[in-house]
Amino acid sequence: MSQCLSAMYLAVVMLLSAGLVGCQRAPSELVIYSSRNEQLIKPMFDRYTAETGQAIRFVTDDAGPLIERLAAEGQNSPADLLITVDAGDLWHAAERGLLRSLESPTLEANIPERLRDPAGRWFGLSVRARTIVHSTQRVKPEELSSYEALSEEKWRGRLCLRTSKSVYNQSLVAMMIAAHGEQQTEQIVKGWVANLATEPFANDTRLMEAIIAGQCDVGIVNTYYFGRLQRDEGDIPLKLFWAQLADGGVHVNISGAGITTSAPRAAEAQKFLEWLSEPEAQAMFAGANLEYPASPAVKADPRVVSWGTFRASELNVAKAGELQAAAVRLMDRAGYR
Ligand code: FE
């Protein structure tokens, strides 16, 4: 009898605790999935928590796996916010119905239109310029003009590129399709391939090291990699050149964010996103990686300012997503590996 009672007691306790777990309210913390790396993003979370008391939990991974994870988790996803380092990735997440439209006068005032989704599902938080870098010893700035001109014969055996697998190059070529059309872009990319000094590199830093080593004279990089090299190595025989797309501007991409469709704490997530668009957070977000603040009201880091000013392409960065698949096929046809 007593055995039976204790068994019943145990069952009741188990039922109760199961019930308690089931009824437990969602924790108040914000959950963020980020492909921007921890070292750059955690200081932002820490600052926000210190200012507001809002706890933040985060997961970092590449955008692809994070987007798949969001899709697989569906309505049960704990994630409130997705942060990526490429407009194309945000575009894909939005296309798959994983991000919700926001109405936010704050975000609309702080973030220029071309750096956010026309439907309000994602917003750029920093600008990443992808432009020409050249040897100061073997190239004069007067010899340079556009991304397109790097396909000219005078650069035969003198060009270094990062691999076409990089989403940065996929977005660049997508924007070139938007600017030049597919046919002309294919000719340009074929010209680049013909001009390559060596196999494409795994990253922008290796590319710049190859220019310094004399393996090639010119390449295309995100400016913050140039900034890191300059910061770490001091005086390097390299310089940035503000390249032009067909519309006259430099190709820019974004690191940005959107609130998930299934966000359990959408209102809190929106507050955080709006906070990220305000001056102090903008300076910190961009400054940590030597990028440009998305908000035109905020000054870049002094090192970034020292590279001079440029005009950015007017094309909306959403084009990077819309035309990314076409860009990948085009680079494949052109033999760009
Ligand atoms: Fe990067």
CSV table of C-alpha atoms and ligand atoms in Angstrom, one decimal:
chain,number,residue,atom,x,y,z
A,1,MET,CA,0.0,0.0,0.0
A,2,SER,CA,2.7,2.5,1.0
A,3,GLN,CA,4.6,1.5,-2.1
A,4,CYS,CA,1.6,2.2,-4.2
A,5,LEU,CA,1.1,5.5,-2.5
A,6,SER,CA,4.6,6.6,-3.1
A,7,ALA,CA,4.3,5.5,-6.7
A,8,MET,CA,1.2,7.6,-7.0
A,9,TYR,CA,2.9,10.5,-5.3
A,10,LEU,CA,5.8,10.2,-7.7
A,11,ALA,CA,3.4,10.2,-10.7
A,12,VAL,CA,1.6,13.2,-9.4
A,13,VAL,CA,4.9,15.1,-8.8
A,14,MET,CA,6.0,14.1,-12.4
A,15,LEU,CA,2.7,15.3,-13.8
A,16,LEU,CA,2.9,18.5,-11.9
A,17,SER,CA,6.4,19.3,-12.9
A,18,ALA,CA,5.6,18.3,-16.6
A,19,GLY,CA,2.6,20.7,-16.3
A,20,LEU,CA,4.8,23.4,-14.8
A,21,VAL,CA,7.3,23.1,-17.7
A,22,GLY,CA,4.5,23.3,-20.1
A,23,CYS,CA,3.1,26.4,-18.5
A,24,GLN,CA,6.4,28.1,-18.0
A,25,ARG,CA,6.4,31.5,-19.6
A,26,ALA,CA,9.0,32.1,-22.3
A,27,PRO,CA,12.1,33.7,-20.8
A,28,SER,CA,12.3,37.4,-21.3
A,29,GLU,CA,15.6,37.3,-23.1
A,30,LEU,CA,15.9,38.2,-26.8
A,31,VAL,CA,17.2,35.5,-29.0
A,32,ILE,CA,19.4,36.5,-31.9
A,33,TYR,CA,20.8,34.4,-34.8
A,34,SER,CA,23.9,36.2,-36.2
A,35,SER,CA,26.3,35.5,-39.1
A,36,ARG,CA,28.2,38.7,-38.0
A,37,ASN,CA,30.8,37.2,-35.8
A,38,GLU,CA,30.7,37.2,-32.0
A,39,GLN,CA,33.7,39.4,-31.6
A,40,LEU,CA,31.9,42.2,-33.5
A,41,ILE,CA,28.4,41.7,-32.2
A,42,LYS,CA,28.7,40.7,-28.5
A,43,PRO,CA,29.9,44.2,-27.4
A,44,MET,CA,26.7,45.6,-28.9
A,45,PHE,CA,24.5,43.1,-27.0
A,46,ASP,CA,26.5,43.8,-23.8
A,47,ARG,CA,26.0,47.6,-24.2
A,48,TYR,CA,22.3,47.2,-24.8
A,49,THR,CA,21.8,44.9,-21.8
A,50,ALA,CA,23.7,47.3,-19.6
A,51,GLU,CA,21.6,50.3,-20.8
A,52,THR,CA,18.2,48.6,-20.8
A,53,GLY,CA,18.4,45.5,-18.7
A,54,GLN,CA,17.2,43.4,-21.7
A,55,ALA,CA,18.9,40.0,-21.6
A,56,ILE,CA,20.2,38.7,-25.0
A,57,ARG,CA,21.0,35.2,-26.0
A,58,PHE,CA,22.7,34.7,-29.4
A,59,VAL,CA,23.9,32.0,-31.8
A,60,THR,CA,26.5,32.7,-34.4
A,61,ASP,CA,27.0,30.6,-37.6
A,62,ASP,CA,27.1,31.2,-41.4
A,63,ALA,CA,24.0,32.8,-42.9
A,64,GLY,CA,23.1,29.6,-44.9
A,65,PRO,CA,22.8,27.3,-41.8
A,66,LEU,CA,21.1,30.0,-39.7
A,67,ILE,CA,18.4,30.6,-42.4
A,68,GLU,CA,17.9,26.8,-42.8
A,69,ARG,CA,17.6,26.5,-39.0
A,70,LEU,CA,15.0,29.3,-38.9
A,71,ALA,CA,13.0,27.6,-41.7
A,72,ALA,CA,13.2,24.2,-40.0
A,73,GLU,CA,12.1,25.5,-36.6
A,74,GLY,CA,9.2,27.4,-38.2
A,75,GLN,CA,6.7,28.8,-35.7
A,76,ASN,CA,8.6,27.2,-32.8
A,77,SER,CA,11.8,29.1,-33.4
A,78,PRO,CA,13.1,30.9,-30.4
A,79,ALA,CA,14.8,33.4,-32.6
A,80,ASP,CA,13.6,37.0,-32.6
A,81,LEU,CA,16.2,38.7,-34.9
A,82,LEU,CA,18.5,37.6,-37.7
A,83,ILE,CA,21.7,39.5,-38.4
A,84,THR,CA,23.7,38.9,-41.5
A,85,VAL,CA,26.7,40.4,-43.3
A,86,ASP,CA,25.2,40.4,-46.8
A,87,ALA,CA,22.1,41.9,-48.3
A,88,GLY,CA,21.6,38.9,-50.5
A,89,ASP,CA,21.3,36.6,-47.4
A,90,LEU,CA,18.6,38.9,-45.8
A,91,TRP,CA,16.8,39.0,-49.1
A,92,HIS,CA,16.7,35.2,-49.2
A,93,ALA,CA,15.5,35.0,-45.6
A,94,ALA,CA,12.7,37.5,-46.5
A,95,GLU,CA,11.8,35.7,-49.7
A,96,ARG,CA,11.3,32.5,-47.7
A,97,GLY,CA,8.9,34.2,-45.4
A,98,LEU,CA,11.2,34.2,-42.4
A,99,LEU,CA,11.2,37.9,-41.8
A,100,ARG,CA,8.3,40.2,-40.9
A,101,SER,CA,7.5,43.7,-42.3
A,102,LEU,CA,8.1,46.5,-39.8
A,103,GLU,CA,6.7,49.9,-39.6
A,104,SER,CA,9.2,52.0,-37.8
A,105,PRO,CA,9.6,55.8,-38.3
A,106,THR,CA,12.9,55.5,-36.4
A,107,LEU,CA,14.4,53.0,-38.8
A,108,GLU,CA,13.0,54.8,-41.8
A,109,ALA,CA,14.5,58.1,-40.6
A,110,ASN,CA,17.9,56.6,-39.7
A,111,ILE,CA,18.6,54.1,-42.5
A,112,PRO,CA,18.6,55.4,-46.2
A,113,GLU,CA,16.1,53.8,-48.5
A,114,ARG,CA,18.6,52.0,-50.7
A,115,LEU,CA,20.1,50.2,-47.6
A,116,ARG,CA,16.8,48.6,-46.6
A,117,ASP,CA,14.1,46.3,-47.9
A,118,PRO,CA,11.4,48.2,-49.8
A,119,ALA,CA,8.9,46.0,-47.9
A,120,GLY,CA,10.5,46.8,-44.5
A,121,ARG,CA,11.6,43.2,-43.7
A,122,TRP,CA,15.3,44.1,-43.2
A,123,PHE,CA,17.5,47.1,-42.6
A,124,GLY,CA,21.1,47.8,-43.2
A,125,LEU,CA,23.1,48.6,-40.1
A,126,SER,CA,26.6,49.1,-41.6
A,127,VAL,CA,27.8,49.7,-45.1
A,128,ARG,CA,30.6,47.6,-46.6
A,129,ALA,CA,32.2,49.1,-49.7
A,130,ARG,CA,33.8,46.6,-52.1
A,131,THR,CA,36.2,48.4,-54.3
A,132,ILE,CA,39.6,48.3,-56.1
A,133,VAL,CA,42.9,47.9,-54.2
A,134,HIS,CA,46.1,48.4,-56.0
A,135,SER,CA,49.9,48.4,-55.5
A,136,THR,CA,51.2,51.9,-54.9
A,137,GLN,CA,54.5,50.8,-56.6
A,138,ARG,CA,53.2,49.4,-59.9
A,139,VAL,CA,49.9,51.1,-60.5
A,140,LYS,CA,49.0,54.8,-60.6
A,141,PRO,CA,45.4,55.8,-59.6
A,142,GLU,CA,45.0,57.5,-63.1
A,143,GLU,CA,45.1,54.0,-64.7
A,144,LEU,CA,42.0,52.9,-62.8
A,145,SER,CA,38.3,53.7,-63.2
A,146,SER,CA,35.6,51.0,-63.0
A,147,TYR,CA,35.2,47.4,-62.1
A,148,GLU,CA,34.5,46.9,-65.8
A,149,ALA,CA,37.9,48.4,-66.8
A,150,LEU,CA,39.7,45.6,-65.0
A,151,SER,CA,38.7,43.4,-67.9
A,152,GLU,CA,40.8,45.4,-70.3
A,153,GLU,CA,43.9,43.8,-71.8
A,154,LYS,CA,46.3,46.1,-70.0
A,155,TRP,CA,45.6,44.1,-66.8
A,156,ARG,CA,46.5,40.7,-68.4
A,157,GLY,CA,48.3,38.6,-65.7
A,158,ARG,CA,48.0,41.5,-63.2
A,159,LEU,CA,44.6,40.9,-61.5
A,160,CYS,CA,43.9,39.0,-58.3
A,161,LEU,CA,40.4,38.0,-57.3
A,162,ARG,CA,38.8,36.3,-54.4
A,163,THR,CA,36.8,33.1,-55.3
A,164,SER,CA,33.4,33.4,-56.9
A,165,LYS,CA,32.1,31.3,-54.0
A,166,SER,CA,32.3,34.4,-51.8
A,167,VAL,CA,28.9,35.9,-51.3
A,168,TYR,CA,30.6,39.3,-51.5
A,169,ASN,CA,31.6,38.6,-55.1
A,170,GLN,CA,28.2,37.1,-55.9
A,171,SER,CA,26.6,40.3,-54.7
A,172,LEU,CA,29.1,42.4,-56.6
A,173,VAL,CA,28.3,40.6,-59.9
A,174,ALA,CA,24.6,40.7,-59.1
A,175,MET,CA,24.9,44.5,-58.9
A,176,MET,CA,26.9,44.6,-62.1
A,177,ILE,CA,24.0,42.7,-63.8
A,178,ALA,CA,21.6,45.3,-62.4
A,179,ALA,CA,23.9,48.1,-63.8
A,180,HIS,CA,25.1,46.7,-67.1
A,181,GLY,CA,22.7,43.9,-68.0
A,182,GLU,CA,23.6,40.2,-68.1
A,183,GLN,CA,25.3,40.1,-71.5
A,184,GLN,CA,27.8,42.9,-70.8
A,185,THR,CA,28.5,41.6,-67.3
A,186,GLU,CA,29.4,38.2,-68.7
A,187,GLN,CA,31.9,39.8,-71.0
A,188,ILE,CA,33.4,41.8,-68.1
A,189,VAL,CA,33.7,38.7,-65.9
A,190,LYS,CA,35.3,36.8,-68.8
A,191,GLY,CA,37.8,39.6,-69.1
A,192,TRP,CA,38.6,39.4,-65.4
A,193,VAL,CA,39.2,35.7,-65.7
A,194,ALA,CA,41.5,36.2,-68.7
A,195,ASN,CA,43.5,38.8,-66.6
A,196,LEU,CA,44.0,36.6,-63.5
A,197,ALA,CA,47.6,36.4,-62.3
A,198,THR,CA,46.8,33.3,-60.2
A,199,GLU,CA,44.0,31.1,-58.9
A,200,PRO,CA,41.3,33.1,-57.0
A,201,PHE,CA,41.9,33.5,-53.3
A,202,ALA,CA,39.9,32.2,-50.3
A,203,ASN,CA,39.8,35.6,-48.7
A,204,ASP,CA,40.4,39.3,-49.3
A,205,THR,CA,43.4,39.4,-47.0
A,206,ARG,CA,45.3,36.7,-48.9
A,207,LEU,CA,44.6,38.7,-52.1
A,208,MET,CA,46.1,41.8,-50.7
A,209,GLU,CA,49.2,39.9,-49.4
A,210,ALA,CA,49.6,38.6,-53.0
A,211,ILE,CA,49.7,42.2,-54.3
A,212,ILE,CA,52.2,43.1,-51.7
A,213,ALA,CA,54.3,40.1,-52.6
A,214,GLY,CA,54.3,41.2,-56.3
A,215,GLN,CA,52.2,38.3,-57.5
A,216,CYS,CA,49.6,40.8,-59.0
A,217,ASP,CA,49.0,44.5,-59.1
A,218,VAL,CA,45.3,45.1,-58.5
A,219,GLY,CA,42.3,43.4,-56.9
A,220,ILE,CA,38.8,43.9,-55.5
A,221,VAL,CA,38.3,43.9,-51.7
A,222,ASN,CA,36.0,45.0,-48.9
A,223,THR,CA,37.6,48.1,-47.5
A,224,TYR,CA,37.5,46.9,-43.8
A,225,TYR,CA,40.0,44.1,-44.8
A,226,PHE,CA,42.3,46.8,-46.1
A,227,GLY,CA,41.8,48.6,-42.9
A,228,ARG,CA,42.7,45.6,-40.7
A,229,LEU,CA,45.8,45.0,-42.7
A,230,GLN,CA,46.8,48.7,-42.5
A,231,ARG,CA,46.1,48.6,-38.7
A,232,ASP,CA,48.1,45.4,-38.2
A,233,GLU,CA,51.0,45.9,-40.6
A,234,GLY,CA,51.3,49.7,-40.5
A,235,ASP,CA,52.7,51.2,-43.8
A,236,ILE,CA,51.6,48.9,-46.6
A,237,PRO,CA,52.4,49.5,-50.3
A,238,LEU,CA,48.6,49.4,-51.1
A,239,LYS,CA,45.9,51.9,-51.7
A,240,LEU,CA,42.2,51.9,-52.2
A,241,PHE,CA,40.6,53.2,-55.4
A,242,TRP,CA,36.9,54.1,-55.5
A,243,ALA,CA,35.7,52.1,-58.4
A,244,GLN,CA,32.6,52.9,-60.3
A,245,LEU,CA,29.6,50.8,-61.3
A,246,ALA,CA,27.9,51.9,-64.5
A,247,ASP,CA,25.8,54.4,-62.5
A,248,GLY,CA,29.0,56.0,-61.2
A,249,GLY,CA,29.0,54.8,-57.7
A,250,VAL,CA,31.0,52.3,-55.6
A,251,HIS,CA,29.4,48.9,-55.0
A,252,VAL,CA,28.2,48.7,-51.4
A,253,ASN,CA,26.7,45.9,-49.4
A,254,ILE,CA,25.4,45.9,-45.9
A,255,SER,CA,25.5,44.1,-42.6
A,256,GLY,CA,21.9,44.2,-41.4
A,257,ALA,CA,19.1,42.6,-39.6
A,258,GLY,CA,15.4,41.7,-39.7
A,259,ILE,CA,12.9,40.5,-37.2
A,260,THR,CA,11.7,36.9,-37.7
A,261,THR,CA,8.2,36.1,-38.6
A,262,SER,CA,7.8,33.8,-35.6
A,263,ALA,CA,9.6,36.2,-33.2
A,264,PRO,CA,8.2,35.5,-29.6
A,265,ARG,CA,9.4,39.0,-28.6
A,266,ALA,CA,8.9,41.0,-31.7
A,267,ALA,CA,8.2,44.3,-29.9
A,268,GLU,CA,11.4,44.0,-27.8
A,269,ALA,CA,13.3,43.0,-30.9
A,270,GLN,CA,12.1,46.1,-32.7
A,271,LYS,CA,13.3,48.3,-29.8
A,272,PHE,CA,16.7,46.7,-30.1
A,273,LEU,CA,16.8,47.1,-33.9
A,274,GLU,CA,15.8,50.8,-33.6
A,275,TRP,CA,18.5,51.3,-30.9
A,276,LEU,CA,21.1,49.8,-33.3
A,277,SER,CA,20.1,52.5,-35.9
A,278,GLU,CA,20.7,55.4,-33.5
A,279,PRO,CA,24.0,57.4,-33.6
A,280,GLU,CA,25.9,55.9,-30.6
A,281,ALA,CA,25.2,52.3,-31.6
A,282,GLN,CA,25.8,53.1,-35.3
A,283,ALA,CA,29.3,54.4,-34.5
A,284,MET,CA,30.1,51.4,-32.4
A,285,PHE,CA,28.6,48.8,-34.9
A,286,ALA,CA,30.5,50.2,-37.9
A,287,GLY,CA,33.6,51.2,-36.0
A,288,ALA,CA,34.3,47.7,-34.5
A,289,ASN,CA,34.9,46.5,-38.1
A,290,LEU,CA,36.1,49.6,-39.8
A,291,GLU,CA,32.9,49.8,-41.9
A,292,TYR,CA,30.7,52.8,-42.7
A,293,PRO,CA,27.7,53.6,-40.5
A,294,ALA,CA,24.5,53.0,-42.4
A,295,SER,CA,23.1,56.2,-40.9
A,296,PRO,CA,24.5,59.2,-42.9
A,297,ALA,CA,24.4,61.3,-39.8
A,298,VAL,CA,27.2,59.3,-38.1
A,299,LYS,CA,30.9,59.7,-38.8
A,300,ALA,CA,33.0,56.7,-39.6
A,301,ASP,CA,36.2,55.8,-37.7
A,302,PRO,CA,39.1,58.2,-38.3
A,303,ARG,CA,41.1,55.5,-40.1
A,304,VAL,CA,38.1,54.9,-42.5
A,305,VAL,CA,37.7,58.7,-43.0
A,306,SER,CA,41.4,58.8,-44.0
A,307,TRP,CA,40.7,56.8,-47.1
A,308,GLY,CA,38.7,59.7,-48.6
A,309,THR,CA,35.1,60.0,-49.6
A,310,PHE,CA,33.2,58.2,-52.3
A,311,ARG,CA,29.8,58.1,-53.9
A,312,ALA,CA,28.0,54.9,-53.4
A,313,SER,CA,25.9,53.2,-56.1
A,314,GLU,CA,22.3,54.3,-55.9
A,315,LEU,CA,21.0,50.8,-56.6
A,316,ASN,CA,19.0,49.3,-53.8
A,317,VAL,CA,21.1,46.5,-52.1
A,318,ALA,CA,18.0,44.2,-52.5
A,319,LYS,CA,19.2,43.7,-56.1
A,320,ALA,CA,22.1,41.6,-54.7
A,321,GLY,CA,19.5,39.1,-53.6
A,322,GLU,CA,17.2,39.3,-56.6
A,323,LEU,CA,20.1,38.7,-59.0
A,324,GLN,CA,22.3,36.5,-57.0
A,325,ALA,CA,21.3,33.2,-58.6
A,326,ALA,CA,21.8,34.7,-62.1
A,327,ALA,CA,25.2,36.0,-60.9
A,328,VAL,CA,26.3,32.6,-59.7
A,329,ARG,CA,25.3,31.0,-63.1
A,330,LEU,CA,27.0,33.8,-65.0
A,331,MET,CA,30.3,33.4,-63.1
A,332,ASP,CA,30.2,29.7,-63.8
A,333,ARG,CA,29.7,30.3,-67.5
A,334,ALA,CA,32.5,32.8,-67.5
A,335,GLY,CA,34.9,30.2,-65.9
A,336,TYR,CA,35.3,32.3,-62.7
A,337,ARG,CA,36.0,29.7,-60.0
B,1,FE,FE,34.0,39.9,-44.3
